[in-house]
């Protein structure tokens, strides 16, 4: 069989030939001493791109988010999160395990928190209450189907948080997808937060790594927390070199992934047995519900795998497909032909 069309996630993207060359040639030093010139260059460029004073190269999106939570909170604090957010849903209970913080979840609308709900969740100063110290936002919102949170929505929550002395962390794993979809500078989306994490892997296609950015003082403290999480990486210029290319060269092509997601979404929506409104697909993530009586979230991915298409199985009837650099327009068209055939069989 030829190559798989891998729609499981944009995390599966492989580094470009230019990235591999830059990795081989990277100038390196010991980053725990702050002496890796390539890491330092990446951190400076990343901070500048998102309009923050400083940035820290971290091993993964999860490490960046958890390091942010640890740096913003004290043990026993309560943090406010969207109920389907990655930090709450997919980070192995790290908020409790690593920071000793308690999660207060709020159901959002397409991933966006209503400031009224945030307001109601902020604890007042009562002997019995934990201290609320942090609100986390996610943009694009993964489990809301790659939904884009508007700058105005972010600002409303940020202003409220600030007026109550809370910090705001943005899980911006796919923040450049959000900026691309809106056609606005990414700083419109990173202005209304105290810290932001974004991934160099995923759509930007670096093999490893994410960025945590914020004030100089915040990043100095976060560096120590990264160390305790095992993220002091020594000659990490080898991977930072790919991150630099991710930031410089790979942002502009994200629109292609969004266009291919539209192709897939429209094709899927036309198939009997699939419930999907393509207008809800704003970026590179497509969620749909299976209404086909003989197929479910386990059997369809298994049948597609035999035909060379990879989709993550699910215990329910909701499935996700993600477009990325290694899925071309031709792949999207080919996938639709196969999916349609498998659904009919
Ligand atoms: N998301 C992965 C899985 O963990 C679910 C995926 O395939 O989408 N924030 C958001 C919004 C994410 O979607 C992810 C990864 C992360 C953080 C964590 O990044 P990594 O995988 O680098 O730890």
CSV table of C-alpha atoms and ligand atoms in Angstrom, one decimal:
chain,number,residue,atom,x,y,z
A,1,UNK,CA,0.0,0.0,0.0
A,2,UNK,CA,1.1,3.6,-0.7
A,3,UNK,CA,1.4,6.2,2.0
A,4,UNK,CA,-1.5,6.7,4.4
A,5,UNK,CA,-3.5,9.9,4.3
A,6,UNK,CA,-3.2,10.8,8.0
A,7,UNK,CA,-6.1,12.8,9.3
A,8,UNK,CA,-5.5,11.9,12.9
A,9,UNK,CA,-3.9,15.2,13.9
A,10,UNK,CA,-1.6,18.1,12.7
A,11,UNK,CA,0.8,16.7,15.3
A,12,UNK,CA,1.8,14.1,12.7
A,13,UNK,CA,3.5,16.6,10.4
A,14,UNK,CA,7.1,15.8,9.5
A,15,UNK,CA,9.9,18.4,9.4
A,16,UNK,CA,10.7,20.0,6.0
A,17,UNK,CA,14.0,19.3,4.2
A,18,UNK,CA,15.0,22.9,5.0
A,19,UNK,CA,14.3,22.2,8.7
A,20,UNK,CA,16.4,19.0,8.6
A,21,UNK,CA,19.3,21.0,7.1
A,22,UNK,CA,19.0,23.8,9.6
A,23,UNK,CA,19.0,21.1,12.4
A,24,UNK,CA,22.2,19.5,11.1
A,25,UNK,CA,23.9,22.9,10.9
A,26,UNK,CA,22.6,24.5,14.1
A,27,UNK,CA,25.0,26.3,16.3
A,28,UNK,CA,24.5,25.0,19.9
A,29,UNK,CA,25.5,25.6,23.5
A,30,UNK,CA,24.2,24.5,26.9
A,31,UNK,CA,20.8,26.1,27.2
A,32,UNK,CA,20.6,25.5,31.0
A,33,UNK,CA,23.4,28.0,31.2
A,34,UNK,CA,21.5,30.2,28.7
A,35,UNK,CA,24.3,29.6,26.2
A,36,UNK,CA,22.5,28.1,23.2
A,37,UNK,CA,22.5,30.8,20.5
A,38,UNK,CA,19.9,29.1,18.4
A,39,UNK,CA,17.5,28.7,21.3
A,40,UNK,CA,18.1,32.3,22.3
A,41,UNK,CA,17.3,33.4,18.7
A,42,UNK,CA,14.1,31.4,18.6
A,43,UNK,CA,13.0,32.7,22.0
A,44,UNK,CA,13.6,36.4,20.9
A,45,UNK,CA,11.8,35.9,17.6
A,46,UNK,CA,8.9,34.1,19.3
A,47,UNK,CA,8.5,36.8,21.9
A,48,UNK,CA,8.5,39.5,19.3
A,49,UNK,CA,6.0,37.7,17.1
A,50,UNK,CA,3.4,37.4,19.9
A,51,UNK,CA,4.2,40.9,21.4
A,52,UNK,CA,5.6,39.7,24.7
A,53,UNK,CA,8.8,40.7,26.5
A,54,UNK,CA,10.3,37.2,26.7
A,55,UNK,CA,9.8,33.6,25.7
A,56,UNK,CA,10.8,30.1,26.8
A,57,UNK,CA,11.3,27.1,24.5
A,58,UNK,CA,9.5,24.1,26.0
A,59,UNK,CA,9.3,20.5,25.1
A,60,UNK,CA,5.6,20.3,24.2
A,61,UNK,CA,2.4,22.2,24.4
A,62,UNK,CA,1.5,20.3,27.5
A,63,UNK,CA,4.7,21.3,29.2
A,64,UNK,CA,4.1,24.9,28.2
A,65,UNK,CA,0.6,25.0,29.6
A,66,UNK,CA,1.5,23.2,32.8
A,67,UNK,CA,4.5,25.4,33.3
A,68,UNK,CA,2.3,28.4,32.9
A,69,UNK,CA,-0.3,27.1,35.4
A,70,UNK,CA,2.5,26.3,37.9
A,71,UNK,CA,4.0,29.8,37.5
A,72,UNK,CA,0.7,31.6,37.8
A,73,UNK,CA,-0.7,29.7,40.9
A,74,UNK,CA,0.0,28.6,44.4
A,75,UNK,CA,-1.0,25.2,45.8
A,76,UNK,CA,-4.7,25.1,46.7
A,77,UNK,CA,-5.6,27.9,44.2
A,78,UNK,CA,-8.6,27.5,41.9
A,79,UNK,CA,-8.3,28.1,38.2
A,80,UNK,CA,-11.1,28.8,35.7
A,81,UNK,CA,-11.1,26.7,32.5
A,82,UNK,CA,-13.5,26.0,29.7
A,83,UNK,CA,-15.1,22.5,30.3
A,84,UNK,CA,-13.7,21.0,27.1
A,85,UNK,CA,-10.3,22.8,27.2
A,86,UNK,CA,-7.1,20.8,26.5
A,87,UNK,CA,-5.6,21.8,29.8
A,88,UNK,CA,-8.5,20.2,31.6
A,89,UNK,CA,-9.4,17.4,29.3
A,90,UNK,CA,-6.1,16.1,27.9
A,91,UNK,CA,-3.3,17.0,30.2
A,92,UNK,CA,-3.4,14.0,32.5
A,93,UNK,CA,-4.7,15.9,35.5
A,94,UNK,CA,-1.5,17.9,35.5
A,95,UNK,CA,-3.2,21.0,37.1
A,96,UNK,CA,-3.8,18.9,40.2
A,97,UNK,CA,-0.7,16.7,40.0
A,98,UNK,CA,1.9,19.3,39.3
A,99,UNK,CA,0.5,22.6,40.6
A,100,UNK,CA,-1.8,21.3,43.4
A,101,UNK,CA,-4.5,23.6,41.9
A,102,UNK,CA,-8.2,22.9,41.6
A,103,UNK,CA,-10.0,23.2,38.3
A,104,UNK,CA,-13.3,25.1,38.0
A,105,UNK,CA,-14.8,24.4,34.6
A,106,UNK,CA,-17.3,26.5,32.7
A,107,UNK,CA,-19.2,25.4,29.6
A,108,UNK,CA,-18.4,27.8,26.8
A,109,UNK,CA,-20.1,28.5,23.5
A,110,UNK,CA,-17.9,27.2,20.6
A,111,UNK,CA,-15.1,27.3,23.1
A,112,UNK,CA,-15.6,30.9,24.2
A,113,UNK,CA,-16.3,31.7,27.8
A,114,UNK,CA,-19.1,34.1,28.7
A,115,UNK,CA,-17.7,36.8,30.9
A,116,UNK,CA,-20.9,36.6,33.0
A,117,UNK,CA,-20.1,32.9,33.8
A,118,UNK,CA,-16.5,33.7,34.6
A,119,UNK,CA,-17.7,36.5,36.9
A,120,UNK,CA,-20.0,34.1,38.7
A,121,UNK,CA,-17.1,31.6,39.1
A,122,UNK,CA,-14.6,34.0,40.7
A,123,UNK,CA,-14.4,33.3,44.4
A,124,UNK,CA,-14.9,36.0,46.9
A,125,UNK,CA,-12.7,36.4,50.0
A,126,UNK,CA,-14.3,33.8,52.3
A,127,UNK,CA,-12.5,31.6,54.9
A,128,UNK,CA,-13.9,28.5,53.2
A,129,UNK,CA,-12.9,29.4,49.6
A,130,UNK,CA,-9.9,28.7,47.6
A,131,UNK,CA,-8.2,31.7,46.0
A,132,UNK,CA,-9.1,32.1,42.3
A,133,UNK,CA,-5.9,33.1,40.6
A,134,UNK,CA,-6.0,32.2,36.9
A,135,UNK,CA,-8.3,32.0,33.9
A,136,UNK,CA,-7.2,29.9,30.9
A,137,UNK,CA,-8.4,30.4,27.4
A,138,UNK,CA,-7.9,28.3,24.3
A,139,UNK,CA,-7.7,29.6,20.7
A,140,UNK,CA,-8.3,27.9,18.4
A,141,UNK,CA,-10.4,25.6,20.6
A,142,UNK,CA,-9.6,22.0,19.8
A,143,UNK,CA,-12.7,20.2,21.1
A,144,UNK,CA,-15.0,23.0,19.8
A,145,UNK,CA,-13.8,22.0,16.3
A,146,UNK,CA,-10.9,24.4,15.8
A,147,UNK,CA,-13.2,27.3,16.6
A,148,UNK,CA,-11.7,30.8,16.6
A,149,UNK,CA,-12.3,32.9,19.7
A,150,UNK,CA,-12.7,36.6,18.6
A,151,UNK,CA,-10.3,39.2,20.0
A,152,UNK,CA,-13.3,41.0,21.4
A,153,UNK,CA,-14.4,37.9,23.3
A,154,UNK,CA,-10.9,37.5,24.7
A,155,UNK,CA,-10.7,41.1,25.7
A,156,UNK,CA,-14.0,40.9,27.6
A,157,UNK,CA,-12.7,38.0,29.7
A,158,UNK,CA,-9.2,39.6,30.1
A,159,UNK,CA,-10.6,42.9,31.4
A,160,UNK,CA,-12.8,41.1,33.8
A,161,UNK,CA,-10.0,38.9,35.1
A,162,UNK,CA,-7.7,41.9,35.5
A,163,UNK,CA,-10.3,43.9,37.4
A,164,UNK,CA,-10.4,41.0,39.9
A,165,UNK,CA,-6.6,40.6,40.1
A,166,UNK,CA,-6.5,37.4,38.1
A,167,UNK,CA,-4.0,36.4,35.4
A,168,UNK,CA,-5.0,35.0,32.1
A,169,UNK,CA,-3.1,32.2,30.3
A,170,UNK,CA,-3.8,31.5,26.6
A,171,UNK,CA,-3.4,27.9,25.3
A,172,UNK,CA,-2.6,29.1,21.8
A,173,UNK,CA,-1.4,25.8,20.5
A,174,UNK,CA,-2.9,26.8,17.2
A,175,UNK,CA,-3.0,30.6,17.6
A,176,UNK,CA,-1.5,31.1,14.1
A,177,UNK,CA,-4.4,29.2,12.7
A,178,UNK,CA,-6.8,31.5,14.5
A,179,UNK,CA,-4.9,34.6,13.2
A,180,UNK,CA,-4.9,33.2,9.7
A,181,UNK,CA,-8.7,32.5,9.8
A,182,UNK,CA,-9.4,36.0,11.0
A,183,UNK,CA,-6.9,37.6,8.6
A,184,UNK,CA,-5.6,39.6,11.6
A,185,UNK,CA,-2.2,40.0,13.2
A,186,UNK,CA,-1.6,37.3,15.8
A,187,UNK,CA,-0.9,40.1,18.3
A,188,UNK,CA,-4.6,41.0,18.2
A,189,UNK,CA,-5.1,37.6,19.9
A,190,UNK,CA,-2.1,37.5,22.2
A,191,UNK,CA,-2.6,41.1,23.6
A,192,UNK,CA,-5.4,40.0,26.0
A,193,UNK,CA,-3.5,37.5,28.1
A,194,UNK,CA,-0.6,37.5,30.5
A,195,UNK,CA,1.0,34.4,29.1
A,196,UNK,CA,0.6,32.4,25.9
A,197,UNK,CA,1.7,29.0,24.8
A,198,UNK,CA,1.9,28.1,21.1
A,199,UNK,CA,3.1,25.0,19.3
A,200,UNK,CA,5.9,25.0,16.7
A,201,UNK,CA,5.0,21.4,16.0
A,202,UNK,CA,1.4,20.8,14.8
A,203,UNK,CA,0.6,22.9,11.7
A,204,UNK,CA,3.9,24.7,11.7
A,205,UNK,CA,5.6,21.3,11.2
A,206,UNK,CA,8.6,21.5,13.5
A,207,UNK,CA,9.4,18.0,14.9
A,208,UNK,CA,9.4,19.1,18.6
A,209,UNK,CA,8.7,22.0,20.7
A,210,UNK,CA,6.4,24.8,21.9
A,211,UNK,CA,6.9,28.4,23.2
A,212,UNK,CA,5.7,29.9,26.4
A,213,UNK,CA,5.7,33.7,26.3
A,214,UNK,CA,5.0,36.5,28.8
A,215,UNK,CA,6.6,39.2,30.8
A,216,UNK,CA,10.4,38.9,31.5
A,217,UNK,CA,9.6,38.4,35.2
A,218,UNK,CA,7.1,35.7,34.5
A,219,UNK,CA,9.4,33.9,32.1
A,220,UNK,CA,12.3,34.0,34.6
A,221,UNK,CA,10.1,32.2,37.1
A,222,UNK,CA,8.7,29.8,34.4
A,223,UNK,CA,12.3,28.8,33.5
A,224,UNK,CA,12.7,27.4,37.0
A,225,UNK,CA,9.4,25.5,36.8
A,226,UNK,CA,10.4,24.1,33.4
A,227,UNK,CA,13.6,22.8,35.0
A,228,UNK,CA,11.6,20.9,37.7
A,229,UNK,CA,9.4,19.4,35.0
A,230,UNK,CA,12.6,18.0,33.3
A,231,UNK,CA,12.5,20.6,30.5
A,232,UNK,CA,16.1,21.9,30.8
A,233,UNK,CA,17.3,20.6,27.5
A,234,UNK,CA,21.0,21.5,27.0
A,235,UNK,CA,22.0,21.6,23.3
A,236,UNK,CA,18.4,22.1,22.2
A,237,UNK,CA,19.5,24.4,19.4
A,238,UNK,CA,19.3,21.3,17.3
A,239,UNK,CA,15.5,21.3,17.6
A,240,UNK,CA,15.1,25.1,18.0
A,241,UNK,CA,16.6,25.5,14.5
A,242,UNK,CA,13.5,23.8,13.1
A,243,UNK,CA,11.4,26.0,15.3
A,244,UNK,CA,12.9,29.1,13.7
A,245,UNK,CA,11.9,27.9,10.2
A,246,UNK,CA,8.5,27.0,11.5
A,247,UNK,CA,7.9,30.6,12.7
A,248,UNK,CA,9.6,32.2,9.7
A,249,UNK,CA,8.3,30.1,6.8
A,250,UNK,CA,5.4,27.9,7.8
A,251,UNK,CA,2.8,30.4,9.1
A,252,UNK,CA,1.8,31.7,5.7
A,253,UNK,CA,0.8,28.3,4.4
A,254,UNK,CA,-1.8,27.5,7.1
A,255,UNK,CA,-4.5,29.0,4.9
A,256,UNK,CA,-4.0,26.0,2.6
A,257,UNK,CA,-4.9,23.6,5.5
A,258,UNK,CA,-8.0,25.6,6.2
A,259,UNK,CA,-9.0,25.4,2.5
A,260,UNK,CA,-8.5,21.7,2.5
A,261,UNK,CA,-10.6,21.3,5.6
A,262,UNK,CA,-13.4,23.1,3.8
A,263,UNK,CA,-13.1,20.7,0.9
A,264,UNK,CA,-13.3,17.7,3.3
A,265,UNK,CA,-16.1,19.3,5.4
A,266,UNK,CA,-18.3,20.1,2.3
A,267,UNK,CA,-17.7,16.6,0.9
A,268,UNK,CA,-18.5,14.9,4.2
A,269,UNK,CA,-21.6,17.0,4.8
A,270,UNK,CA,-23.0,15.7,1.5
A,271,UNK,CA,-22.7,12.1,2.6
A,272,UNK,CA,-25.7,10.3,4.0
A,273,UNK,CA,-24.8,9.0,7.5
A,274,UNK,CA,-22.8,12.0,8.5
A,275,UNK,CA,-24.1,15.1,10.3
A,276,UNK,CA,-21.9,18.1,9.8
A,277,UNK,CA,-22.4,21.8,9.1
A,278,UNK,CA,-19.4,23.0,7.1
A,279,UNK,CA,-19.9,26.6,8.2
A,280,UNK,CA,-18.8,25.5,11.7
A,281,UNK,CA,-15.4,24.5,10.3
A,282,UNK,CA,-13.3,27.7,10.7
A,283,UNK,CA,-9.7,26.3,10.6
A,284,UNK,CA,-8.1,22.9,10.1
A,285,UNK,CA,-10.1,20.8,12.5
A,286,UNK,CA,-13.3,19.0,11.5
A,287,UNK,CA,-15.6,17.3,14.0
A,288,UNK,CA,-18.7,15.4,12.7
A,289,UNK,CA,-21.3,13.0,14.1
A,290,UNK,CA,-22.0,9.6,12.6
A,291,UNK,CA,-25.7,9.0,12.0
A,292,UNK,CA,-25.2,5.9,9.9
A,293,UNK,CA,-27.0,3.0,11.7
A,294,UNK,CA,-24.2,0.4,11.0
A,295,UNK,CA,-21.1,2.5,11.7
A,296,UNK,CA,-19.7,4.0,14.9
A,297,UNK,CA,-16.6,5.8,16.2
A,298,UNK,CA,-14.6,2.5,16.3
A,299,UNK,CA,-15.8,0.7,13.2
A,300,UNK,CA,-15.5,3.5,10.6
A,301,UNK,CA,-11.8,4.4,11.5
A,302,UNK,CA,-11.0,0.7,11.4
A,303,UNK,CA,-12.6,0.3,7.9
A,304,UNK,CA,-10.8,3.5,6.7
A,305,UNK,CA,-7.4,2.3,7.9
A,306,UNK,CA,-7.7,-0.7,5.6
A,307,UNK,CA,-8.2,1.7,2.8
A,308,UNK,CA,-5.1,3.9,3.7
A,309,UNK,CA,-6.9,6.6,5.7
A,310,UNK,CA,-6.1,7.3,9.3
A,311,UNK,CA,-8.7,8.8,11.7
A,312,UNK,CA,-8.5,8.5,15.5
A,313,UNK,CA,-11.2,6.1,16.8
A,314,UNK,CA,-13.7,7.3,19.3
A,315,UNK,CA,-15.9,5.5,21.8
A,316,UNK,CA,-18.9,7.7,20.8
A,317,UNK,CA,-20.2,8.6,17.4
A,318,UNK,CA,-18.2,11.9,17.1
A,319,UNK,CA,-15.1,11.8,15.0
A,320,UNK,CA,-12.3,14.3,14.2
A,321,UNK,CA,-10.3,14.9,11.1
A,322,UNK,CA,-7.4,17.4,10.9
A,323,UNK,CA,-5.7,18.8,7.9
A,324,UNK,CA,-2.0,19.8,7.8
A,325,UNK,CA,1.0,20.2,5.6
A,326,UNK,CA,1.2,16.5,4.7
A,327,UNK,CA,-2.4,16.3,3.5
A,328,UNK,CA,-2.6,17.9,0.0
A,329,UNK,CA,-5.8,19.0,-1.9
A,330,UNK,CA,-5.4,15.8,-3.9
A,331,UNK,CA,-5.3,13.8,-0.7
A,332,UNK,CA,-8.4,15.5,0.5
A,333,UNK,CA,-10.2,14.6,-2.7
A,334,UNK,CA,-8.9,11.1,-2.6
A,335,UNK,CA,-10.0,10.7,1.0
A,336,UNK,CA,-13.6,11.7,0.2
A,337,UNK,CA,-13.8,9.1,-2.6
A,338,UNK,CA,-12.7,6.4,-0.2
A,339,UNK,CA,-14.9,7.6,2.7
A,340,UNK,CA,-17.9,7.7,0.5
A,341,UNK,CA,-17.2,4.2,-0.8
A,342,UNK,CA,-16.7,2.8,2.8
A,343,UNK,CA,-19.8,4.5,4.1
A,344,UNK,CA,-21.9,2.9,1.3
A,345,UNK,CA,-20.4,-0.6,1.6
B,1,LIG,N1,-3.5,18.3,21.0
B,1,LIG,C1,-3.4,16.9,20.5
B,1,LIG,C2,-3.9,15.9,21.5
B,1,LIG,O1,-3.3,16.1,22.7
B,1,LIG,C3,-5.4,15.9,21.7
B,1,LIG,C4,-4.2,16.8,19.2
B,1,LIG,O2,-4.0,15.8,18.5
B,1,LIG,O3,-4.9,17.8,18.9
B,1,LIG,N2,-3.3,22.6,23.5
B,1,LIG,C5,-4.1,22.2,22.5
B,1,LIG,C6,-5.3,23.0,22.2
B,1,LIG,C7,-3.8,21.0,21.8
B,1,LIG,O4,-4.6,20.6,20.9
B,1,LIG,C8,-2.7,20.2,22.2
B,1,LIG,C9,-2.4,18.9,21.5
B,1,LIG,C10,-1.9,20.7,23.2
B,1,LIG,C11,-2.2,21.9,23.9
B,1,LIG,C12,-0.7,19.9,23.7
B,1,LIG,O5,0.4,19.9,22.9
B,1,LIG,P1,1.5,18.7,22.9
B,1,LIG,O6,0.9,17.5,22.2
B,1,LIG,O7,2.6,19.3,22.3
B,1,LIG,O8,1.7,18.4,24.4
